[in-house]
mmCIF file of C-alpha atoms and ligand atoms in Angstrom:
data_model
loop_
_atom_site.group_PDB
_atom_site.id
_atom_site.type_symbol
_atom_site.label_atom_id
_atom_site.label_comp_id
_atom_site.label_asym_id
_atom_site.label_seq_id
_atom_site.Cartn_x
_atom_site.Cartn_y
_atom_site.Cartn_z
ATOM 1 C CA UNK A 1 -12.764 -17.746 13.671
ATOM 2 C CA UNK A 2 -9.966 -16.120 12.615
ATOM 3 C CA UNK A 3 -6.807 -16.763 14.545
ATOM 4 C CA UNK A 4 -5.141 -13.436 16.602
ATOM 5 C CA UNK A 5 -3.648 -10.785 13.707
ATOM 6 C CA UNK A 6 -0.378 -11.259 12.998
ATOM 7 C CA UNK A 7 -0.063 -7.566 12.049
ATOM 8 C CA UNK A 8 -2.603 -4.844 13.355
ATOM 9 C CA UNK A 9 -1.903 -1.021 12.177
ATOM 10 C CA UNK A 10 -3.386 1.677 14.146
ATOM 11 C CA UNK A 11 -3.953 5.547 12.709
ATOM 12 C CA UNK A 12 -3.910 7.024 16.582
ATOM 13 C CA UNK A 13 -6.428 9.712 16.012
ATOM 14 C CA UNK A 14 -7.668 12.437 18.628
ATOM 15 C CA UNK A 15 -5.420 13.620 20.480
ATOM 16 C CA UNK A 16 -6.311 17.292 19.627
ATOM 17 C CA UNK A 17 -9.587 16.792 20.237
ATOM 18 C CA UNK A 18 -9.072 14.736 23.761
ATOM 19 C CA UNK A 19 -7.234 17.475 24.783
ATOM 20 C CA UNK A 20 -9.907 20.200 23.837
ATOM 21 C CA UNK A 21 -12.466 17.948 25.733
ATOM 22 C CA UNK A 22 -10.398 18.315 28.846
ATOM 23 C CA UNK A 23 -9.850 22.180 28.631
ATOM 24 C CA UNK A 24 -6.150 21.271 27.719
ATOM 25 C CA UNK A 25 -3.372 22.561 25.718
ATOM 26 C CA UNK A 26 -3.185 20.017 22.617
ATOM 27 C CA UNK A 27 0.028 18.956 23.652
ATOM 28 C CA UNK A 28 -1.268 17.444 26.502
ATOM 29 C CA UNK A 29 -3.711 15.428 24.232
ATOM 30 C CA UNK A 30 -0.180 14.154 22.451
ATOM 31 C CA UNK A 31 1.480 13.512 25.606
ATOM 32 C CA UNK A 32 -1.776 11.694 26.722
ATOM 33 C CA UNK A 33 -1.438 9.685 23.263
ATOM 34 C CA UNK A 34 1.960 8.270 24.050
ATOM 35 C CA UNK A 35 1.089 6.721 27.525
ATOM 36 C CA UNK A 36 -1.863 5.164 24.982
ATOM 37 C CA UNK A 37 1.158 4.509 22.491
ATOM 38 C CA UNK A 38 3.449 2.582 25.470
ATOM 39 C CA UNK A 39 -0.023 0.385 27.221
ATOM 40 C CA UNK A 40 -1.327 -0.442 23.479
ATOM 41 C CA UNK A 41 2.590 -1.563 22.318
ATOM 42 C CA UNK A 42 2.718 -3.915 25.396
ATOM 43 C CA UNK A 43 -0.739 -5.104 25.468
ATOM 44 C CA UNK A 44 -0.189 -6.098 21.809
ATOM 45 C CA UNK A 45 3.164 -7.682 22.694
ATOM 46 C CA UNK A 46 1.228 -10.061 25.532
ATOM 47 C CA UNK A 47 -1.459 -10.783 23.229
ATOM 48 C CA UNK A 48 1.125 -12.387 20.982
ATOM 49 C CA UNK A 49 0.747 -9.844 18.331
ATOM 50 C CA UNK A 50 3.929 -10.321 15.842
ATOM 51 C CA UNK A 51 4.027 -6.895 14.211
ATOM 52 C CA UNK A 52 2.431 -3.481 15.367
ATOM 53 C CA UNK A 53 2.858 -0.063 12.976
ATOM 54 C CA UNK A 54 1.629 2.784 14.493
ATOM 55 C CA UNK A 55 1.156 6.274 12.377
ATOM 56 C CA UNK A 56 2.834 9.024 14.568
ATOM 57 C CA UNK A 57 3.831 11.573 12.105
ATOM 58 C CA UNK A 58 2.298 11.807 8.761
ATOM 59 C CA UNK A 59 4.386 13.797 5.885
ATOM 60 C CA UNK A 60 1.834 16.856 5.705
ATOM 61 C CA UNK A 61 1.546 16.768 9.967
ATOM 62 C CA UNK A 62 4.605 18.831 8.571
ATOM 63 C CA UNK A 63 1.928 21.683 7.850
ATOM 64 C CA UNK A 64 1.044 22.281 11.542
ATOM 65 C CA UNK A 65 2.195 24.652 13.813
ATOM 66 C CA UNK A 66 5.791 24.694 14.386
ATOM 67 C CA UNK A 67 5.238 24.830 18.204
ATOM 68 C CA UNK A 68 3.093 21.327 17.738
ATOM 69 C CA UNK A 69 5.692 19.995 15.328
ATOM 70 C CA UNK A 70 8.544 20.409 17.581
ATOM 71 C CA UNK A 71 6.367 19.807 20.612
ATOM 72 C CA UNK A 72 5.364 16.049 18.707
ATOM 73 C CA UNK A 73 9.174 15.338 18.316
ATOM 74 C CA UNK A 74 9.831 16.053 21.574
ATOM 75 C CA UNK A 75 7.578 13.492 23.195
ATOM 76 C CA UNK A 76 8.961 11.196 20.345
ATOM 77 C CA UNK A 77 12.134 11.558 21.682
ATOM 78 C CA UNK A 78 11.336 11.439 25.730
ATOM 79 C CA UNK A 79 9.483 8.417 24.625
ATOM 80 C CA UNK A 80 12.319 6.516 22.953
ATOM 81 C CA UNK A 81 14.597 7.558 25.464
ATOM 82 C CA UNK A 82 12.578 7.119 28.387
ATOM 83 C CA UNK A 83 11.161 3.428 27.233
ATOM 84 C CA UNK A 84 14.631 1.758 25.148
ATOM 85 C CA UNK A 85 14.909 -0.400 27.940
ATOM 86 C CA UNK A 86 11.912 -1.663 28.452
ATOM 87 C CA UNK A 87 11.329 -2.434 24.723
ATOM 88 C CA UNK A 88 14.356 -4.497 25.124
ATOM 89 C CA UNK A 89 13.133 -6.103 28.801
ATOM 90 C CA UNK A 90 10.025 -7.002 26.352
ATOM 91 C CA UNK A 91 11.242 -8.424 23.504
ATOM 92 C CA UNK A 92 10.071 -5.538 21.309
ATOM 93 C CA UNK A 93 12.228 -4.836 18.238
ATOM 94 C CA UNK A 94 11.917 -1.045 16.988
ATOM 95 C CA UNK A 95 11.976 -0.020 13.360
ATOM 96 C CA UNK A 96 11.007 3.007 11.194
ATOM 97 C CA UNK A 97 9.026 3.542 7.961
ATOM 98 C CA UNK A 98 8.727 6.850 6.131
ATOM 99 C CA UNK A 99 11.130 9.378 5.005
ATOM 100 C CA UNK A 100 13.655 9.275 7.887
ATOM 101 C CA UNK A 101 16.195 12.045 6.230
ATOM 102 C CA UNK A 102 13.585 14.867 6.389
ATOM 103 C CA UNK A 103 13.459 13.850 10.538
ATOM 104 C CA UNK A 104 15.546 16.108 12.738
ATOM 105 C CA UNK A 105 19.202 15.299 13.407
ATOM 106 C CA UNK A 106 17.970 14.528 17.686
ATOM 107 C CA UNK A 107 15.306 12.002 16.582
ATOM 108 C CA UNK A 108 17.131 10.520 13.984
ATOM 109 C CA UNK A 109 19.976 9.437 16.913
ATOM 110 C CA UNK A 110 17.017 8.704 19.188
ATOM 111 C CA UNK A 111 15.693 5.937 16.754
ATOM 112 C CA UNK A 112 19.076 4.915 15.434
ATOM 113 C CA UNK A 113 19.880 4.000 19.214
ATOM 114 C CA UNK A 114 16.899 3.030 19.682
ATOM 115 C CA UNK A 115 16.886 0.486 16.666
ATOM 116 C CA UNK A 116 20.433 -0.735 17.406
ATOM 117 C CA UNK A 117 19.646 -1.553 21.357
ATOM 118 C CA UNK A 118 16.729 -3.377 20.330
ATOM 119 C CA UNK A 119 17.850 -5.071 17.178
ATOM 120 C CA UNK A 120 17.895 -8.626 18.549
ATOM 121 C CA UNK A 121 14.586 -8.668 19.859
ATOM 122 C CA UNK A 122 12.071 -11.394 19.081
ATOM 123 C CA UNK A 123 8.768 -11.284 20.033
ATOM 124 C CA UNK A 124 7.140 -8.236 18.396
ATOM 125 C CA UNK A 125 7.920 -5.587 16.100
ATOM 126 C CA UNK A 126 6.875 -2.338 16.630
ATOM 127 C CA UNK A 127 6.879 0.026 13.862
ATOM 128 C CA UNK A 128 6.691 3.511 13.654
ATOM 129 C CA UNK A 129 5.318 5.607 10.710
ATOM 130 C CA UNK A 130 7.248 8.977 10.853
ATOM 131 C CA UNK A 131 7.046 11.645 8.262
ATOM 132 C CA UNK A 132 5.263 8.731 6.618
ATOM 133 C CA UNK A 133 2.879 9.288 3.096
ATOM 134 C CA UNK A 134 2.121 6.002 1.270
ATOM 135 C CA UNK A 135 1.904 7.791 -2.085
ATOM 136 C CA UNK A 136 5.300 8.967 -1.403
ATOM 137 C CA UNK A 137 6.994 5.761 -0.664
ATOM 138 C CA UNK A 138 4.980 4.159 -3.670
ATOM 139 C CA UNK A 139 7.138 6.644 -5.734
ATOM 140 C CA UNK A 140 9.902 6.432 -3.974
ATOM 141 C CA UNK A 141 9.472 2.473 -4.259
ATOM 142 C CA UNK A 142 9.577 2.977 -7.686
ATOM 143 C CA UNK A 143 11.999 5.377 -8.474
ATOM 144 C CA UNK A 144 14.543 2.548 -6.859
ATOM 145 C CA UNK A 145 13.290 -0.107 -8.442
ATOM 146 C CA UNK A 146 13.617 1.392 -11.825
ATOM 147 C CA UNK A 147 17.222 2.578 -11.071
ATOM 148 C CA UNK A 148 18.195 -0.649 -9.509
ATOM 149 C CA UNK A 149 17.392 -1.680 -13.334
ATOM 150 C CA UNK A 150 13.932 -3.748 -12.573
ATOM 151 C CA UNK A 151 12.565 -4.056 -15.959
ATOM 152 C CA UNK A 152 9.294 -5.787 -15.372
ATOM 153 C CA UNK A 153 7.285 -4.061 -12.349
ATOM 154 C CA UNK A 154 4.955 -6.265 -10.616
ATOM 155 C CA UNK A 155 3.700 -6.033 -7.089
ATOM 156 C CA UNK A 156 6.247 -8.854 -6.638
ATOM 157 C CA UNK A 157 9.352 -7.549 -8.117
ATOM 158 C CA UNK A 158 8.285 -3.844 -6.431
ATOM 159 C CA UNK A 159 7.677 -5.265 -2.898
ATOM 160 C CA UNK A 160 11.121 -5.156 -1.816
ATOM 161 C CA UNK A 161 11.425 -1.648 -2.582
ATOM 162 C CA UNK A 162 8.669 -0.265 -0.294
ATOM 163 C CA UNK A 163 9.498 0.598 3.188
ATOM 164 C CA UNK A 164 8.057 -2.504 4.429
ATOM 165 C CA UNK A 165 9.954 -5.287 3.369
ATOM 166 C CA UNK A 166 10.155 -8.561 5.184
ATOM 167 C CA UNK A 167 6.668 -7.041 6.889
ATOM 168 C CA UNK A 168 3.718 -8.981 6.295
ATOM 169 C CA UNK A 169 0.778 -6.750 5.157
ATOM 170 C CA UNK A 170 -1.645 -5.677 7.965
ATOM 171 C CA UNK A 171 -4.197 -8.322 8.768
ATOM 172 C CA UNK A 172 -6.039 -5.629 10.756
ATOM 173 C CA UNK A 173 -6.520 -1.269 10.320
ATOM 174 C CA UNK A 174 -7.774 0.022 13.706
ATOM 175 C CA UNK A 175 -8.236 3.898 13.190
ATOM 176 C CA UNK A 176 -9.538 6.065 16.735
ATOM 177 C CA UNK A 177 -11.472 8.788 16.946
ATOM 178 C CA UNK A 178 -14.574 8.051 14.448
ATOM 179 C CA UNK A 179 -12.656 9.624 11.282
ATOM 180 C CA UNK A 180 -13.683 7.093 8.709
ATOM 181 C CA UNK A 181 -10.542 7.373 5.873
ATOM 182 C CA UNK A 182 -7.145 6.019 5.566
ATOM 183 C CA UNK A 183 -5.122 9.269 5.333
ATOM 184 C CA UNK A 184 -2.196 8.186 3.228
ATOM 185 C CA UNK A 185 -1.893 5.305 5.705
ATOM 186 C CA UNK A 186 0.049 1.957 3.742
ATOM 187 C CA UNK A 187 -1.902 2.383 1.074
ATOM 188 C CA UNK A 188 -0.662 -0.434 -1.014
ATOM 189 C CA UNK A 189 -0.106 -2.524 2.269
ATOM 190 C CA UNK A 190 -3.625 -2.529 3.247
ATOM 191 C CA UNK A 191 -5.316 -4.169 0.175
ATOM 192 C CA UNK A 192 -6.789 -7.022 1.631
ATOM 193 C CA UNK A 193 -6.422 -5.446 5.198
ATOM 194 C CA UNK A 194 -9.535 -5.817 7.563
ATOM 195 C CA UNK A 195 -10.689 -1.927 8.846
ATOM 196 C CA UNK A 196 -11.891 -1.348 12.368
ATOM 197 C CA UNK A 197 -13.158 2.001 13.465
ATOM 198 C CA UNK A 198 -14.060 3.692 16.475
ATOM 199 C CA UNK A 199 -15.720 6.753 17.941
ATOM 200 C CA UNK A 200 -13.002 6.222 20.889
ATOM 201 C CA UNK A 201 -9.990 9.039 21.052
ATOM 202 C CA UNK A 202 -6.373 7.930 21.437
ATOM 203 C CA UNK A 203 -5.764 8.945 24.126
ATOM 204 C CA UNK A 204 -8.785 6.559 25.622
ATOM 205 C CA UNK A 205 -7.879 3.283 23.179
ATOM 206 C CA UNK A 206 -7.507 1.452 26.156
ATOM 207 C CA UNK A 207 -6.078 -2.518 26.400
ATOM 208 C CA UNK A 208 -9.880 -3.673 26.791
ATOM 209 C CA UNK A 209 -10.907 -2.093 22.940
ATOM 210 C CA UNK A 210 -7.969 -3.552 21.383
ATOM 211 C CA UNK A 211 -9.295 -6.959 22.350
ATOM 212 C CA UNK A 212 -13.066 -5.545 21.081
ATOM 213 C CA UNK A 213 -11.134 -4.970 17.665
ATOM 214 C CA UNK A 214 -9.232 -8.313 17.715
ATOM 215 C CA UNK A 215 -12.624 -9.700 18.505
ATOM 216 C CA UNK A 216 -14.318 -8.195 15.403
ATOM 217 C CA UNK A 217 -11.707 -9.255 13.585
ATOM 218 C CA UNK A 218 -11.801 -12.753 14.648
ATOM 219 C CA UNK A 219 -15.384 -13.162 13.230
ATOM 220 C CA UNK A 220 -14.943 -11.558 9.617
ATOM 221 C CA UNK A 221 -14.886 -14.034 6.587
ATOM 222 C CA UNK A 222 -11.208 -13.224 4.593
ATOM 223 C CA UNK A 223 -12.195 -13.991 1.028
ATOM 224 C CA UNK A 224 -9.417 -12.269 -0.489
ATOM 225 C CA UNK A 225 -11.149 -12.325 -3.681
ATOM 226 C CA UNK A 226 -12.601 -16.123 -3.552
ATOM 227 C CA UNK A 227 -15.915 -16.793 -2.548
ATOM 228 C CA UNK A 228 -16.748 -18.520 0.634
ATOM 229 C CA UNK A 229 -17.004 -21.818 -1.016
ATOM 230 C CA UNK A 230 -13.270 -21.565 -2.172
ATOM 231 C CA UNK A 231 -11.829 -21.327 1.154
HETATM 232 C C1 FPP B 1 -3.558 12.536 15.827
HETATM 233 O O1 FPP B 1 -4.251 13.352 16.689
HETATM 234 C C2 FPP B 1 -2.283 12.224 16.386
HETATM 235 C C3 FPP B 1 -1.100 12.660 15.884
HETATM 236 C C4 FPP B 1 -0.974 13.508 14.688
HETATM 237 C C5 FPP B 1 0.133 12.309 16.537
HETATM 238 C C6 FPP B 1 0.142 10.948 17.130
HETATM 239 C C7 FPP B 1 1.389 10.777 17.819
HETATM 240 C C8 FPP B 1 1.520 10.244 19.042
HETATM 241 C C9 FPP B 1 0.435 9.694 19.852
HETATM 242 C C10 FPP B 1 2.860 10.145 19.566
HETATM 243 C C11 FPP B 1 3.583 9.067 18.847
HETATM 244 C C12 FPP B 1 4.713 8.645 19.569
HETATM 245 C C13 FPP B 1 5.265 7.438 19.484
HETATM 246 C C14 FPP B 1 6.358 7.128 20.375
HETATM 247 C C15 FPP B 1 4.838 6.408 18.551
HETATM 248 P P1 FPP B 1 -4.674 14.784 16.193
HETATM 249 O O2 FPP B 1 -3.742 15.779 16.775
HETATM 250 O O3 FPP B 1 -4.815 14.794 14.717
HETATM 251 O O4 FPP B 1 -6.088 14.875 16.881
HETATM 252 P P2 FPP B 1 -7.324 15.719 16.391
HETATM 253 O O5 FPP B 1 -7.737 15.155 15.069
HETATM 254 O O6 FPP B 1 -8.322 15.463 17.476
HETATM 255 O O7 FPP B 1 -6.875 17.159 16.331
#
């Protein structure tokens, strides 16, 4: 068996469609996703989960409705505000990935303060992908490397250009709501990444299917490449 992941990502999928089931406004699905979003962060945190990224705003979620784009940064904000404290009562250190300039000027103080009151926490991290593509930050990634005067790209000498550095790569990918694709999610990060899906909404992921994902995780074989004999 495979010991707890160190790092699970989740794409939180369904919140439209929760909120359709319940003859609701599809904010409500959102606002349904965060109280999913706070239980999931703090069930993770007691499991003794180290790191937990969570995709809340993808770059082209840009495309939707402006109402539903404002409406999303809203709750963003309420949440960070709302919950600061009891990240840091937790242990629960807060960081970003994704393209943080394009992010209102409200949210960006929201997760600045946010980042700064939690800074010295220990136990997990919680990370948030906002206006997040992985193609984008692999180009980005790049782009710095090669101005920083890297001469020789590997995945080693690119690595601490990505927006994850000094994270440890996913062990596990839990995506909700039965969509079976990766949607720009980490895309170099997830490599060697274990994938979990589920038919189950967001808004539903509930502290009892997190442990039925750790579970299936548990029992996979991680060859990463080898055979079984090799490990
Ligand atoms: C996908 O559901 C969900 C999103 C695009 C937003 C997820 C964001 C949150 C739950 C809030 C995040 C907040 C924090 C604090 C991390 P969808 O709208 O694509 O659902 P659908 O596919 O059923 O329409």
């Amino acid at each position: 068996m495979n010991p707890i992941p160190k790092h699970i990502a989740i794409i939180m999928d369904g919140n439209g469609r929760w909120a359709v089931s319940h003859g609701r406004p599809r904010i409500e699905g959102h606002r349904k996703g965060i109280e999913a979003v706070e239980n999931i962060t703090m069930a993770a945190n007691d499991l003794g989960v180290s790191y937990l990224t969570l995709y809340a705003f993808s770059e082209e979620n840009w495309d939707r409705p402006l109402e539903e784009v404002k409406a999303l940064m809203g709750l963003l904000v309420e949440f960070l505000e709302l919950k600061r404290q009891k990240l840091v009562d937790k242990g629960v250190k807060f960081t970003t990935i994704g393209d943080f300039d394009r992010l209102p000027d409200v949210v960006k103080k929201a997760i600045d303060d946010t980042k700064k009151a939690t800074a010295n926490c220990k136990k997990m991290n919680l990370i948030v992908a906002l206006s997040y593509g992985a193609r984008a930050e692999i180009c980005r990634a790049l782009q710095h490397a090669i101005e920083s005067g890297v001469k020789n790209v590997t995945p080693e000498t690119l690595a601490p250009y990505l927006d994850t550095v000094g994270i440890p790569d996913p062990d596990l990918l839990i995506r909700t709501s039965g969509e079976l694709r990766v949607s720009n999610f980490l895309l170099w990060q997830i490599a060697y990444t274990e994938f979990y899906f589920t038919e189950t909404l967001w808004p539903d992921f509930s502290l009892a299917q997190l442990e039925q994902a750790i579970e299936s995780y548990r029992q996979r074989e991680r060859r990463f490449g080898k055979t079984s004999e090799q490990l």
